PDB file of C-alpha atoms and ligand atoms in Angstrom:
ATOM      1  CA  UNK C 227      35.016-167.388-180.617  1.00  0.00           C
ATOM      2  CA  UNK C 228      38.287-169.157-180.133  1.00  0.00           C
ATOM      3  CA  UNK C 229      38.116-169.909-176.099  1.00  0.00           C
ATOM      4  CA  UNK C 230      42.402-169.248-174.975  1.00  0.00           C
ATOM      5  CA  UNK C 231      41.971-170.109-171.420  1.00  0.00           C
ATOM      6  CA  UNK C 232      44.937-167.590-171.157  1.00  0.00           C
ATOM      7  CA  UNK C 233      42.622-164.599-172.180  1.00  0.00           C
ATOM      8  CA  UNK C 234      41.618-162.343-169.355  1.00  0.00           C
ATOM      9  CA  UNK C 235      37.997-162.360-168.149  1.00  0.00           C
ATOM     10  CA  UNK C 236      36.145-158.846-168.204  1.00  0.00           C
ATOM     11  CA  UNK C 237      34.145-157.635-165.364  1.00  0.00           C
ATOM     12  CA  UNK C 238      32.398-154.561-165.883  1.00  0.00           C
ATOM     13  CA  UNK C 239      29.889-152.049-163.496  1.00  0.00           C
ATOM     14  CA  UNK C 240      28.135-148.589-163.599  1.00  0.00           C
ATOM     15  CA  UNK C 241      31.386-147.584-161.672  1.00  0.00           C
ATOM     16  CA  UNK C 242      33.519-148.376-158.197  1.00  0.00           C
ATOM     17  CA  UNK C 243      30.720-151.175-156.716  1.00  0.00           C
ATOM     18  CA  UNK C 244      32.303-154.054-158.762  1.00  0.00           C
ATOM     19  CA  UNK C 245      35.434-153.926-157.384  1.00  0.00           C
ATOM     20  CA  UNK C 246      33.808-156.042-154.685  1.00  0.00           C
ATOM     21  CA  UNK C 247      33.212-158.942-157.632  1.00  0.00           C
ATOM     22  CA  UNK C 248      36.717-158.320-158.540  1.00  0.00           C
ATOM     23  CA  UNK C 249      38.127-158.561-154.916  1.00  0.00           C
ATOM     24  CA  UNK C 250      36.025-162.311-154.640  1.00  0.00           C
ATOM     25  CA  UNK C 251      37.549-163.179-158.384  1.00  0.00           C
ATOM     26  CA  UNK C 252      41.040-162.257-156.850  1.00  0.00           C
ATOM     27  CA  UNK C 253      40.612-163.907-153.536  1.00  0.00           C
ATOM     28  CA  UNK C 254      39.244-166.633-155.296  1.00  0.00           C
ATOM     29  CA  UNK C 255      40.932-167.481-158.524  1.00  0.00           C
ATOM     30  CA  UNK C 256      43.987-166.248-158.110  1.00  0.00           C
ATOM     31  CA  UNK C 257      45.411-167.550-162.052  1.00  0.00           C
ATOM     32  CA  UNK C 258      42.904-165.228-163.546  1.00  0.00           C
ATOM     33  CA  UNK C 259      43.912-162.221-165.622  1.00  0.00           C
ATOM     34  CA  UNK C 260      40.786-159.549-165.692  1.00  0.00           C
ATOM     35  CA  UNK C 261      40.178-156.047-167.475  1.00  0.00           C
ATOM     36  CA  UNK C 262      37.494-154.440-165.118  1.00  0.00           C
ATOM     37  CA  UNK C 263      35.882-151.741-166.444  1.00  0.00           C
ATOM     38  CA  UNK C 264      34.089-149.341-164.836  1.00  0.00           C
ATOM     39  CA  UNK C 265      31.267-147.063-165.967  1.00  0.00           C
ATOM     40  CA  UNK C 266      31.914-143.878-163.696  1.00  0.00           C
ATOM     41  CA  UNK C 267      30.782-141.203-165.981  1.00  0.00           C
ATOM     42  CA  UNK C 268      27.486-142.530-166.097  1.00  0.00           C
ATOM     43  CA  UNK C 269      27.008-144.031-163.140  1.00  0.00           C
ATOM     44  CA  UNK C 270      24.144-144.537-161.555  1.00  0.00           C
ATOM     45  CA  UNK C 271      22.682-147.043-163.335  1.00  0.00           C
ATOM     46  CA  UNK C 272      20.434-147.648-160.738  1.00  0.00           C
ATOM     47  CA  UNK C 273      17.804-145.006-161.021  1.00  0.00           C
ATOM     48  CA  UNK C 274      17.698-145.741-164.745  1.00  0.00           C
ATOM     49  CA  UNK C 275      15.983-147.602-167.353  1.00  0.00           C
ATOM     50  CA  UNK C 276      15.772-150.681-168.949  1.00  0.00           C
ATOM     51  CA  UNK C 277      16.366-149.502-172.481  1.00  0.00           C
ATOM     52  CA  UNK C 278      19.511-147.405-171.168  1.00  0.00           C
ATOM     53  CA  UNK C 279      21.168-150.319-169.393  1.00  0.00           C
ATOM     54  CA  UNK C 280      20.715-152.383-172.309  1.00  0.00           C
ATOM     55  CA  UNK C 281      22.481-149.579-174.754  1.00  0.00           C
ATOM     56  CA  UNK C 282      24.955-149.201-172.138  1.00  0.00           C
ATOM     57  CA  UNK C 283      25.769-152.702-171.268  1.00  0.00           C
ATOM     58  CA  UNK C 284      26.339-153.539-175.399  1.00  0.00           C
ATOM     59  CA  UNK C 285      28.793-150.902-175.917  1.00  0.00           C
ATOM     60  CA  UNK C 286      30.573-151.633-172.713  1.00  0.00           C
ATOM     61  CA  UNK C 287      30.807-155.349-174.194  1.00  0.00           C
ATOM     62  CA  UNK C 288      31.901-154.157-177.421  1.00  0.00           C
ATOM     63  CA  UNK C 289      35.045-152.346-175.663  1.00  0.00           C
ATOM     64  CA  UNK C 290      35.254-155.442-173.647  1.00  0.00           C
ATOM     65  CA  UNK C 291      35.913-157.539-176.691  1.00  0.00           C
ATOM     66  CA  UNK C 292      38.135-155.339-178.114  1.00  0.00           C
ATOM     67  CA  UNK C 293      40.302-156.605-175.061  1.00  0.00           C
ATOM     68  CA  UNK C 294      39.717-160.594-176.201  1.00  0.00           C
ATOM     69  CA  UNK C 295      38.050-161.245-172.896  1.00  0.00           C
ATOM     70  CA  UNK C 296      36.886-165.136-172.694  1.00  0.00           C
ATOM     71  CA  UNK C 297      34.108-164.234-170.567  1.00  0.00           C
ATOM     72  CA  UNK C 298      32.410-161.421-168.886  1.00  0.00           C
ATOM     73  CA  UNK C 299      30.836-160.944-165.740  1.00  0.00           C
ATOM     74  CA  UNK C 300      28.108-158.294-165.151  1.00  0.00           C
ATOM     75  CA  UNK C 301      29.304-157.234-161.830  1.00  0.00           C
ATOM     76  CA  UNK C 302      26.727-155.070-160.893  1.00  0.00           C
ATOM     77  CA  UNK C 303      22.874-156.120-159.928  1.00  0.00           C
ATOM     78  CA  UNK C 304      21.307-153.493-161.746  1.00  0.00           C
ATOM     79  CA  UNK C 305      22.611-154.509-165.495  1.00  0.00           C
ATOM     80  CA  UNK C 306      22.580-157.986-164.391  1.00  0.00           C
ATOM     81  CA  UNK C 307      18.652-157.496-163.524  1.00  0.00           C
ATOM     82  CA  UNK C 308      17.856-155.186-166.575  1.00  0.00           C
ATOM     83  CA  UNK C 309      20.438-156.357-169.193  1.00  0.00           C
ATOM     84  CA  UNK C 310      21.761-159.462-168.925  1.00  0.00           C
ATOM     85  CA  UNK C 311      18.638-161.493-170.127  1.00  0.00           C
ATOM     86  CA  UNK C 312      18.880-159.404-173.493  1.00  0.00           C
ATOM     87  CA  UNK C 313      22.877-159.261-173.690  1.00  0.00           C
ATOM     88  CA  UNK C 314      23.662-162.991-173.085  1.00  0.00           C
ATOM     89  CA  UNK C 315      21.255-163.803-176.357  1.00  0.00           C
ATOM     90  CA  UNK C 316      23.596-161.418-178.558  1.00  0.00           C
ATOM     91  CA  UNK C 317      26.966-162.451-178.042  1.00  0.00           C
ATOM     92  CA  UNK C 318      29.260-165.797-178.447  1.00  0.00           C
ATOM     93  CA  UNK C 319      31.368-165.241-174.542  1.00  0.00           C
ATOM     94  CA  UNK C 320      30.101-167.046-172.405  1.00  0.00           C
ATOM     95  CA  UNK C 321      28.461-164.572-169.999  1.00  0.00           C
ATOM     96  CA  UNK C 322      27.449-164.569-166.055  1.00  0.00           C
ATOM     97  CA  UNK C 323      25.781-161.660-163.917  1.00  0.00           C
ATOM     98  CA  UNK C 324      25.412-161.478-160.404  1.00  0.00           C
ATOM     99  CA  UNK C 325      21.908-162.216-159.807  1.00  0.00           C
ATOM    100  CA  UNK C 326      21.349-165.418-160.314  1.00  0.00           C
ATOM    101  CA  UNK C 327      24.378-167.079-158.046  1.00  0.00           C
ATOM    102  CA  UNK C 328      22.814-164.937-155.155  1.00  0.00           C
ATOM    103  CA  UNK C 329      19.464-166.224-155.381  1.00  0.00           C
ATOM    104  CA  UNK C 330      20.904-169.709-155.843  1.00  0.00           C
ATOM    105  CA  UNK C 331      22.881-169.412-152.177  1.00  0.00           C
ATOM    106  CA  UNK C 332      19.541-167.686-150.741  1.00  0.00           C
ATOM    107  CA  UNK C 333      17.465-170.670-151.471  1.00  0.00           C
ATOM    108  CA  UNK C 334      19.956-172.989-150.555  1.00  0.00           C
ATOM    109  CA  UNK C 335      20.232-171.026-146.964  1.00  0.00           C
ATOM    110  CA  UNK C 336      16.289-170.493-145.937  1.00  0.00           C
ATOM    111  CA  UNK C 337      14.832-172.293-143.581  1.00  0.00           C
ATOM    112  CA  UNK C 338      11.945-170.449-142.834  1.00  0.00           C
ATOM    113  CA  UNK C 339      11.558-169.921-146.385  1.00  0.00           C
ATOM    114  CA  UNK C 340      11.281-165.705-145.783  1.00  0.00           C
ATOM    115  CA  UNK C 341      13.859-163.880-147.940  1.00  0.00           C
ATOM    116  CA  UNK C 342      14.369-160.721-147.779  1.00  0.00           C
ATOM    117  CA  UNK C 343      16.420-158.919-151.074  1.00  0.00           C
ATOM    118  CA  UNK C 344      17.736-155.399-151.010  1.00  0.00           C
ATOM    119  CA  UNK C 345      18.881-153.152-153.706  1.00  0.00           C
ATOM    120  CA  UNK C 346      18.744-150.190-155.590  1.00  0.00           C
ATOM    121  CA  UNK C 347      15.266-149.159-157.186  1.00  0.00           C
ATOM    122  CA  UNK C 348      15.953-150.346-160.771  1.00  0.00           C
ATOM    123  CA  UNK C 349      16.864-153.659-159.630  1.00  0.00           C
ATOM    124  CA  UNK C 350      13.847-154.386-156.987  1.00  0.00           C
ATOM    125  CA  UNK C 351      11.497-152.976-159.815  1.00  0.00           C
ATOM    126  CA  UNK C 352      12.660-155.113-162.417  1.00  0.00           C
ATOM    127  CA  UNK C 353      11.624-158.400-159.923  1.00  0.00           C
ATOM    128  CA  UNK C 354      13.609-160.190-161.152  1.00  0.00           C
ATOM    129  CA  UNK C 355      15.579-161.362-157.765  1.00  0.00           C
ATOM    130  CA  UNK C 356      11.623-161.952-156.507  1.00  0.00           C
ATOM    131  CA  UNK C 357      11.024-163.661-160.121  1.00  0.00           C
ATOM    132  CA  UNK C 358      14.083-166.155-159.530  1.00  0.00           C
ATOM    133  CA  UNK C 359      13.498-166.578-156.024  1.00  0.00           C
ATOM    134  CA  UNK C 360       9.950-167.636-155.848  1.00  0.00           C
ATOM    135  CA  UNK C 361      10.737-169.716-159.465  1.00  0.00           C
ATOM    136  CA  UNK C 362      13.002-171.405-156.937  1.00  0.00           C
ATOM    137  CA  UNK C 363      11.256-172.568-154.767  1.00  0.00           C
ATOM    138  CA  UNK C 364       6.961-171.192-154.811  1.00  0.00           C
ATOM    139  CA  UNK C 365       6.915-171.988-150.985  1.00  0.00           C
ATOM    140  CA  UNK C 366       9.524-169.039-150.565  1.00  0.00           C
ATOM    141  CA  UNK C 367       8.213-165.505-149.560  1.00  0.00           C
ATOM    142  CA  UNK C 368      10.176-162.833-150.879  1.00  0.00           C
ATOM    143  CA  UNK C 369      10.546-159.387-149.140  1.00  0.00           C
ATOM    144  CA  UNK C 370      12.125-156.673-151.189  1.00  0.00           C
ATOM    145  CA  UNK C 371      13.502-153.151-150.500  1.00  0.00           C
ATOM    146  CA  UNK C 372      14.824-150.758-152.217  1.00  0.00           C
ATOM    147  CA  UNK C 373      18.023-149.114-150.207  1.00  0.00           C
ATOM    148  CA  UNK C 374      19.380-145.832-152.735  1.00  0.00           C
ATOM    149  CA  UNK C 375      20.764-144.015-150.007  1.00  0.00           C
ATOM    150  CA  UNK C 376      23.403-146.822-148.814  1.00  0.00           C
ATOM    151  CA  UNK C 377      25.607-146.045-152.503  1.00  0.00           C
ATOM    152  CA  UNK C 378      26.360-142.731-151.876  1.00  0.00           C
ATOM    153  CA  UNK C 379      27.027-143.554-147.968  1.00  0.00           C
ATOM    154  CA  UNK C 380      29.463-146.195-148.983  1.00  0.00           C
ATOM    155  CA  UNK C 381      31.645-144.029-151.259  1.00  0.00           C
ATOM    156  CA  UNK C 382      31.364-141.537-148.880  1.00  0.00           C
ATOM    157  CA  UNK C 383      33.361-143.828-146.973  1.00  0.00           C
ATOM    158  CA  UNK C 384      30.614-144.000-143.840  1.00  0.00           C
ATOM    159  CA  UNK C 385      30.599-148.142-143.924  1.00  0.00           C
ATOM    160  CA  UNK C 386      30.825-148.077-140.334  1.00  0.00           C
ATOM    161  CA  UNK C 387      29.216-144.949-139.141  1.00  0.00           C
ATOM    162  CA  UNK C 388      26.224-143.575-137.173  1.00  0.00           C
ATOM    163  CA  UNK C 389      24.440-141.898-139.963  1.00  0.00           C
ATOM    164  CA  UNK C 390      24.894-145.392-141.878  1.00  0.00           C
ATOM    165  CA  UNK C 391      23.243-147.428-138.859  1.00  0.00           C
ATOM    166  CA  UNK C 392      20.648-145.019-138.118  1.00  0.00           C
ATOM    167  CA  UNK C 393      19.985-145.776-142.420  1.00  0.00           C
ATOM    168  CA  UNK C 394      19.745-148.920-142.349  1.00  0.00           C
ATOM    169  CA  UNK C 395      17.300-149.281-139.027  1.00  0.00           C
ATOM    170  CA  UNK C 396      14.942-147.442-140.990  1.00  0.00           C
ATOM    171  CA  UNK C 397      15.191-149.141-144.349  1.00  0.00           C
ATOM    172  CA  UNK C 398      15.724-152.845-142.930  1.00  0.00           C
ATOM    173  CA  UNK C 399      12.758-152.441-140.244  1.00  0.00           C
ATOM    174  CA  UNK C 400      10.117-153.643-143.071  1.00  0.00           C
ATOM    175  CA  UNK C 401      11.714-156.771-144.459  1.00  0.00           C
ATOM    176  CA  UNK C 402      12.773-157.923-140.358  1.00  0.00           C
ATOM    177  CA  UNK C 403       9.599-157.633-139.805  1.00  0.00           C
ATOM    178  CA  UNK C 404       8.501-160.400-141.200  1.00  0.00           C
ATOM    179  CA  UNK C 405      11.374-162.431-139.714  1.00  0.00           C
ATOM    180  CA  UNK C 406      13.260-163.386-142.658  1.00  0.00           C
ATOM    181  CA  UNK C 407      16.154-165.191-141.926  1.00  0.00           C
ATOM    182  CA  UNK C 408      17.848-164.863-145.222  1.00  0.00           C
ATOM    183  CA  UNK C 409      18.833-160.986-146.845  1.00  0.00           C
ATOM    184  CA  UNK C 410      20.641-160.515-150.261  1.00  0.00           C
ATOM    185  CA  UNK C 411      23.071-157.793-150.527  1.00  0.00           C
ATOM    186  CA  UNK C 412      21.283-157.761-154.172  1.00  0.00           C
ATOM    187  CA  UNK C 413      23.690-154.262-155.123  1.00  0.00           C
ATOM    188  CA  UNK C 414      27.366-154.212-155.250  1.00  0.00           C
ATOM    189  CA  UNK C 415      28.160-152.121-152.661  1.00  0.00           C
ATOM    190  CA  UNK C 416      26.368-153.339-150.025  1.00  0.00           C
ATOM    191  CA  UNK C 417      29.035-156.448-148.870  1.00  0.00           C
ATOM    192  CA  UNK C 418      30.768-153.325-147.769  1.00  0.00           C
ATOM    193  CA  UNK C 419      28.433-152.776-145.225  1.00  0.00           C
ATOM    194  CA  UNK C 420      28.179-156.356-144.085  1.00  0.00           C
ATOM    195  CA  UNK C 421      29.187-155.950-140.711  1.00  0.00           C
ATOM    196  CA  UNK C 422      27.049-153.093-139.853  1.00  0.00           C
ATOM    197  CA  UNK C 423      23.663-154.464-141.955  1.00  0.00           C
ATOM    198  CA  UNK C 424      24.866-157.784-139.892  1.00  0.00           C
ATOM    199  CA  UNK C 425      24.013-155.504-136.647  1.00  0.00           C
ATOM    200  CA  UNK C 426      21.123-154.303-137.826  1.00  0.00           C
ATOM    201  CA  UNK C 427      19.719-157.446-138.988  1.00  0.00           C
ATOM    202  CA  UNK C 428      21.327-159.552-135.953  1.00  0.00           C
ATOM    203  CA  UNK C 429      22.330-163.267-135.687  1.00  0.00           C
ATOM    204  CA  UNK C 430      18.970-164.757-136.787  1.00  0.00           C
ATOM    205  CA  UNK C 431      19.432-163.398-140.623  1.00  0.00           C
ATOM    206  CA  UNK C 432      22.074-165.190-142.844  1.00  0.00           C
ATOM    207  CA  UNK C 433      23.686-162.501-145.430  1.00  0.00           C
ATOM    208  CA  UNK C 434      24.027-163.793-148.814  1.00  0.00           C
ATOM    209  CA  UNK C 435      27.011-161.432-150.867  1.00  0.00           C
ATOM    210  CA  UNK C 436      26.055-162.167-154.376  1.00  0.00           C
ATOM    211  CA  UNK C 437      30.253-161.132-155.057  1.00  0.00           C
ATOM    212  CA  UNK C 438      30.984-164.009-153.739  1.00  0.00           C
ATOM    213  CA  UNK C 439      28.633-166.323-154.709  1.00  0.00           C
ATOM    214  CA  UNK C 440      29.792-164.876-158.433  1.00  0.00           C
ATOM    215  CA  UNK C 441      33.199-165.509-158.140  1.00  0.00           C
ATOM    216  CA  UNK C 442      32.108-169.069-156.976  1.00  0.00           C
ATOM    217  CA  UNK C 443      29.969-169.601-160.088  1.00  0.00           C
ATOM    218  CA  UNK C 444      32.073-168.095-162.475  1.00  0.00           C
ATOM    219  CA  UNK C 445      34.567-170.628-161.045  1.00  0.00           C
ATOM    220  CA  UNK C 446      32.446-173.352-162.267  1.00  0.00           C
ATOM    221  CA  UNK C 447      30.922-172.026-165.523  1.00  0.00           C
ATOM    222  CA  UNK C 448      34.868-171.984-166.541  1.00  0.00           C
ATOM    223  CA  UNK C 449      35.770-175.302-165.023  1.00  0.00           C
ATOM    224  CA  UNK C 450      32.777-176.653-167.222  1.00  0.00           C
ATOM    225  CA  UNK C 451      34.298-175.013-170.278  1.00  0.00           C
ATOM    226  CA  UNK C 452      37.813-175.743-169.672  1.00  0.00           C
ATOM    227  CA  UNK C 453      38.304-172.320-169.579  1.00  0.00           C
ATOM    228  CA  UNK C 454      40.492-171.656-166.376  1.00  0.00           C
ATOM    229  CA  UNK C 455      43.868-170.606-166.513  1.00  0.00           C
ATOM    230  CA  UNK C 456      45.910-172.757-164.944  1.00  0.00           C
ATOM    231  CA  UNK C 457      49.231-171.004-165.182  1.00  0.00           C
ATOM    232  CA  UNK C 458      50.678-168.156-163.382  1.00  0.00           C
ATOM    233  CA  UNK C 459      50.828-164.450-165.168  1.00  0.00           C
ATOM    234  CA  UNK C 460      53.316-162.101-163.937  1.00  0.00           C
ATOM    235  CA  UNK C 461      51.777-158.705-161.810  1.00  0.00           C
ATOM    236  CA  UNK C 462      51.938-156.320-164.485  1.00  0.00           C
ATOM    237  CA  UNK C 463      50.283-158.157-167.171  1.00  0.00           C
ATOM    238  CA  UNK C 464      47.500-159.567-164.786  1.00  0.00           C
ATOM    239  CA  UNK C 465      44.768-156.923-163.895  1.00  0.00           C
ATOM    240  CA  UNK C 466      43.635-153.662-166.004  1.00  0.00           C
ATOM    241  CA  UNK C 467      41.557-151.239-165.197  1.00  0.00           C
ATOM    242  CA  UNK C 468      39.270-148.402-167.330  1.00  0.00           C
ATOM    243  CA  UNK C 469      36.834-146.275-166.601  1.00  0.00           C
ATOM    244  CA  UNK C 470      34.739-143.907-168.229  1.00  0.00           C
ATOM    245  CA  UNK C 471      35.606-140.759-165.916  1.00  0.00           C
ATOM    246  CA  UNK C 472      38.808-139.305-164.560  1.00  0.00           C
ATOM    247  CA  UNK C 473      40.963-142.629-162.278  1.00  0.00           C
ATOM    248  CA  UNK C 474      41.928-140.480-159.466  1.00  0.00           C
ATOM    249  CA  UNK C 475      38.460-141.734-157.098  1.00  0.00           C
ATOM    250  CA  UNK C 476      38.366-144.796-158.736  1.00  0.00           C
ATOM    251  CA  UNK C 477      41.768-145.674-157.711  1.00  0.00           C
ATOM    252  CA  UNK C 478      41.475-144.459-154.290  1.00  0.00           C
ATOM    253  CA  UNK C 479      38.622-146.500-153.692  1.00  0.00           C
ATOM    254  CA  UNK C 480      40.096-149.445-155.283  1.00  0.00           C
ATOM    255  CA  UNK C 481      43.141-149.347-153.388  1.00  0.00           C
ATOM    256  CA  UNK C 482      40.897-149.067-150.276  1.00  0.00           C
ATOM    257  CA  UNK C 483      39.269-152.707-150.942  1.00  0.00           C
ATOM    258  CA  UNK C 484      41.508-154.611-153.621  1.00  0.00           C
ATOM    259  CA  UNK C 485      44.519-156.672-152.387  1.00  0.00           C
ATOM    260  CA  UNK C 486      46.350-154.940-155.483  1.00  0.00           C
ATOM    261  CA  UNK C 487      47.796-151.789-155.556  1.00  0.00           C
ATOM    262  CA  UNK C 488      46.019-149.973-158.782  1.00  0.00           C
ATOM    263  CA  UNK C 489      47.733-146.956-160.487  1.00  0.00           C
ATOM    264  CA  UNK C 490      47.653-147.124-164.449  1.00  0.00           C
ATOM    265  CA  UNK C 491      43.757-146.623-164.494  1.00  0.00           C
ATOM    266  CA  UNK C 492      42.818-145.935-168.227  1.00  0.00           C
ATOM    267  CA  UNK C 493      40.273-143.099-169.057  1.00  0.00           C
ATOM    268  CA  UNK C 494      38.104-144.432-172.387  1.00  0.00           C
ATOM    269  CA  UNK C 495      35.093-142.726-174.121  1.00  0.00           C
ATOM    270  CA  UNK C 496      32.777-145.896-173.888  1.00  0.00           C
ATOM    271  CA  UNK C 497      30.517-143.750-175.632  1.00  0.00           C
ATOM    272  CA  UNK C 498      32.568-144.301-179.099  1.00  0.00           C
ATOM    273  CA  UNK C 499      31.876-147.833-178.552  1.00  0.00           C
ATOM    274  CA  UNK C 500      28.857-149.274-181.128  1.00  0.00           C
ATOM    275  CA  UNK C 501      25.322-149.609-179.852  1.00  0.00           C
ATOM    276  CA  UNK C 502      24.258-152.589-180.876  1.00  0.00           C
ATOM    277  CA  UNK C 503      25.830-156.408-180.521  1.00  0.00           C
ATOM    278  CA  UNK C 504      25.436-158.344-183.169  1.00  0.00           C
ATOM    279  CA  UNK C 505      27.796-162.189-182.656  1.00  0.00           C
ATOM    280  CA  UNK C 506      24.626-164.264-183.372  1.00  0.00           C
TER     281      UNK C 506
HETATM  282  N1  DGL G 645      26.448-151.127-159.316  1.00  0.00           N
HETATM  283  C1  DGL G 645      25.074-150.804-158.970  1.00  0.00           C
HETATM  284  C2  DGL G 645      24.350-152.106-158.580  1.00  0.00           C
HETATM  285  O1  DGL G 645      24.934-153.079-158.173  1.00  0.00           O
HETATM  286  C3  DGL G 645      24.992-149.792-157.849  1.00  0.00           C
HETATM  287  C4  DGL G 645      25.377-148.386-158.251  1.00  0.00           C
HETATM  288  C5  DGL G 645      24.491-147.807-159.321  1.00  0.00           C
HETATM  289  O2  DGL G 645      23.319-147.457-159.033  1.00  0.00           O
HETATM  290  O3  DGL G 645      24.940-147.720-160.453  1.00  0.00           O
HETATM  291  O4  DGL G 645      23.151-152.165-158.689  1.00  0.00           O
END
């Protein structure tokens, strides 16, 4: 690969969630140009296999490189948890999911070594946050949770509603139970619901948004590869957005958390894309 620190980085997701990676690589790095794509006819990825989130995840890279990205960022938990591990070991970007910089901060923020991780069901059965965690540090307890129902409660647009509260009482009374005083958002829409999980969980437990924690890593993987773009691109040129499905919810949803005003989302049939990676 010829590394142009100019090149956009590409962030992809099974759909809307990711946006929240984008907002922190917005917020965050400012210079960067980024194609975001996300997977909205297909999502969710996170009632589904390995196998499938590995066949989706290549050909979402392969349209991905059609765009010259310099790097990619697996914005959401479950391909990070399922696909990245296989992914990273076919391709020549350099390439960063979400998991990893979330357990990182966890660890870091413990004191009474009890974590507790939430998620959708893919990603908690996959253990891998629990793998990473407890790899970490083997002194650390790790109590996960599936959450499935807080997706569809988000893009309903009930982040701070009743229904949502009453939600999380029930799925969060397990893991504060045993008094953790760390939780990981591990599933991208969940920082959306920071303030009322926050609530729920009260001061005592430290959130850990593994968005943010991204953006900060991806920050330093392309520091270390002098990879950052250090020079200012004009509005137009500087974000891009596809999808697999019809723009009209993505873009209201993005223009409901972005600090960009999206319009030209592109429609794509990722499915045209090739199965298979083959760089290495
Ligand atoms: N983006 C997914 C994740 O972070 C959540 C939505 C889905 O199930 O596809 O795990």
């Amino acid at each position: 690969m010829t590394a142009d620190k100019y090149a956009p980085i590409g962030v992809f997701d099974s759909g809307l969630g990711g946006l929240t990676v984008v907002r922190e690589i917005m917020k965050n790095m400012p210079n960067e140009r980024l194609v975001y794509f996300g997977d909205t006819a297909r999502v969710p990825y996170g009632t589904k296999s390995k196998s499938t989130i590995i066949r989706y995840s290549r050909q979402i890279i392969n349209f991905l490189k059609t765009q010259n990205v310099k790097a990619i960022v697996v914005a959401c938990n479950t391909a990070s948890a399922l696909a990245l591990d296989t992914v990273e070991n076919e391709i020549d970007i350099p390439i960063i999911g979400v998991v990893r910089p979330g357990t990182d901060m966890a660890l870091k923020a413990t004191k009474n070594k009890k974590i507790g991780v939430i998620a959708t069901d893919s990603t908690i059965r996959s253990n891998l946050y629990q793998k990473l965690l407890t790899e970490g540090d083997e002194d650390v307890k790790v109590y996960a949770k599936a959450c499935p129902l807080f997706v569809p409660l988000v893009e309903e647009g009930w982040t701070n509603d009743m229904v949502t509260e009453i939600v999380a009482q029930r799925y969060l009374y397990e893991v504060l139970n045993k008094k953790i005083d760390t939780l990981i958002l591990g599933c991208t829409h969940y920082p959306l619901l920071s303030t009322l999980i926050g609530k729920v969980a009260g001061k005592r437990v430290q959130l850990v948004n593994p968005a943010y924690e991204t953006a900060q890593a991806l920050d330093r993987m392309l520091t270390e590869l002098n990879l950052k773009n250090d020079s200012e691109t004009e509005e137009e040129k500087k974000y891009q957005f596809f999808a697999s499905d019809t723009a009209e919810k993505f873009n209201a949803f993005a223009n409901l958390i972005l600090p960009y005003d999206v319009k030209a989302t592109k429609q794509i049939r990722i499915e045209s894309y090739q199965e298979t990676l083959n760089d290495k």
